[in-house]
XYZ file of C-alpha atoms in Angstrom:
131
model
C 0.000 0.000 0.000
C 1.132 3.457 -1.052
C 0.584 4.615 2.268
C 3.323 2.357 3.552
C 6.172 4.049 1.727
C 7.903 6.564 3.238
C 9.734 9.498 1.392
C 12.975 8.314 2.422
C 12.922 5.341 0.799
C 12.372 7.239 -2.742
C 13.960 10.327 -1.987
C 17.324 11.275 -3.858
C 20.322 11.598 -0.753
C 22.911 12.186 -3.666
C 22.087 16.178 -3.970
C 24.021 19.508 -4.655
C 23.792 22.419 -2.709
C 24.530 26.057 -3.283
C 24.806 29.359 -1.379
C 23.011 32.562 -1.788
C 26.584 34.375 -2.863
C 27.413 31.412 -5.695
C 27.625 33.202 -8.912
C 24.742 32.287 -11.008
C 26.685 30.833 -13.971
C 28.290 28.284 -11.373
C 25.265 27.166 -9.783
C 23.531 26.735 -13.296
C 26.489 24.639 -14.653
C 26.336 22.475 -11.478
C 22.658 21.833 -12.018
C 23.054 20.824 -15.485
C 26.381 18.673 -15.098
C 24.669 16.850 -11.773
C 21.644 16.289 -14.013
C 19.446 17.634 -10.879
C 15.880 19.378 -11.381
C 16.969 21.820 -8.348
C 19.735 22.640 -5.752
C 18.243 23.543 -2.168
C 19.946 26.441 -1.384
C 21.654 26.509 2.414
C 22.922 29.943 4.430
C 26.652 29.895 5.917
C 25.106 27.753 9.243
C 23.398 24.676 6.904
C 19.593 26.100 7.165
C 17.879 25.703 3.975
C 16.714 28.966 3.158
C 15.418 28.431 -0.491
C 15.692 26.312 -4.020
C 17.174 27.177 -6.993
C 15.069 25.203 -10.003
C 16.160 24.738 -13.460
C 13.462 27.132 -14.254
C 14.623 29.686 -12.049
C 18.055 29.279 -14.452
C 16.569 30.438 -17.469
C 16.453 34.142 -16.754
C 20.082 34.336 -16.535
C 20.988 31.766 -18.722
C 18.852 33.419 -21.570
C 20.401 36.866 -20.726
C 23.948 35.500 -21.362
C 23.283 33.919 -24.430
C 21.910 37.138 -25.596
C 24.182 39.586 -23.812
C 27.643 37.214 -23.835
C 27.412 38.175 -19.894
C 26.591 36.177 -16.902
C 25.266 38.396 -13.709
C 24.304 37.881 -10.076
C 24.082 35.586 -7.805
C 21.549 32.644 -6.721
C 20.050 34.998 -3.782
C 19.041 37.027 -7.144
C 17.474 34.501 -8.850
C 16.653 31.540 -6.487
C 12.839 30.747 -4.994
C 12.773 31.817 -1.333
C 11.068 29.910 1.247
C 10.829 26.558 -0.168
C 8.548 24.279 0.838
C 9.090 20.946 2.512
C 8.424 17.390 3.476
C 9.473 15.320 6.324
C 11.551 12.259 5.100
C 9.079 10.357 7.733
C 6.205 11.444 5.373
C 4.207 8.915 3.904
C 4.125 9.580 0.071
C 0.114 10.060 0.110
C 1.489 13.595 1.749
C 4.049 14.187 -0.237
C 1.561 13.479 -3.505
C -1.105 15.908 -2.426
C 1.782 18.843 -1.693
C 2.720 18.236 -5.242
C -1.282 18.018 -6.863
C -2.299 21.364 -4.482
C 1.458 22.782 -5.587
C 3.440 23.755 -9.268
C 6.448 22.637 -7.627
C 8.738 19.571 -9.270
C 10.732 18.391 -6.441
C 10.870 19.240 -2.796
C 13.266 19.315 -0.542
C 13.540 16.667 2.150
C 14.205 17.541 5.714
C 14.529 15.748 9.342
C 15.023 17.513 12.318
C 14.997 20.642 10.062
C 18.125 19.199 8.592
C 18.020 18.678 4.591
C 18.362 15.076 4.056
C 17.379 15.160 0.129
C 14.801 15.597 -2.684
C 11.659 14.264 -3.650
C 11.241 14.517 -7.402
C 7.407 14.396 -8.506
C 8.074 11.997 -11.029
C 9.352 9.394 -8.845
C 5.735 9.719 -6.391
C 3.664 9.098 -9.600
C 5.653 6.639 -10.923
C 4.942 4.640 -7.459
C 1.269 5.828 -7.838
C 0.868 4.253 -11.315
C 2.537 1.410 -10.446
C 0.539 0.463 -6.821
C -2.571 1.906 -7.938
């Protein structure tokens, strides 16, 4: 039963991070080389204080390939204030965050420590194939 799973067990633990003060062209090339839909984005002290999604990348990519110029930072471009889910989670949760949400993949915490990501793919792939 679906409601058996936990996100842990489908979470990804292998996950990049980046700061607020990464240059944007970095954290863009370290998204696309790790193959990863987001990088949580962590202050000096390890708090998560927001993502940085491939779609938040396409502002600045599209202004360098215009302008032959990369600018700012990830605290200029990155989503504040992500929202969670609790590795302990059952993946029913985790599901309706993503149906009531746009969101792609969440970030994973445990004892407000980041643990991970949740991609929505991998919840409906275990949806289609349990249901």
């Amino acid at each position: 039963m679906i409601t058996d799973l936990l996100v842990r067990a489908i979470m990804q633990s292998d996950i990049v991070t980046v700061t607020p003060d990464s240059p944007i062209r970095r954290a863009v090339a370290l998204l696309v080389e790790s193959r990863l839909p987001a990088a949580p984005v962590l202050s000096d002290d390890g708090a998560l204080i927001g993502i940085l999604t491939q779609k938040d990348c396409f502002r600045p990519a599209l202004h360098a390939s215009y302008y032959q110029e990369w600018k700012g930072t990830v605290a200029d471009h990155m989503t504040r204030g992500a929202i969670t889910v609790k590795a302990g989670d059952d993946l029913m949760r985790a599901g309706e965050i993503f149906l009531k949400l746009p969101h792609r993949v969440l970030p994973v915490v445990e004892d407000d420590t980041l643990v991970g990501l949740l991609d929505r793919a991998r919840v409906l792939s275990l949806l289609v194939r349990r249901g």
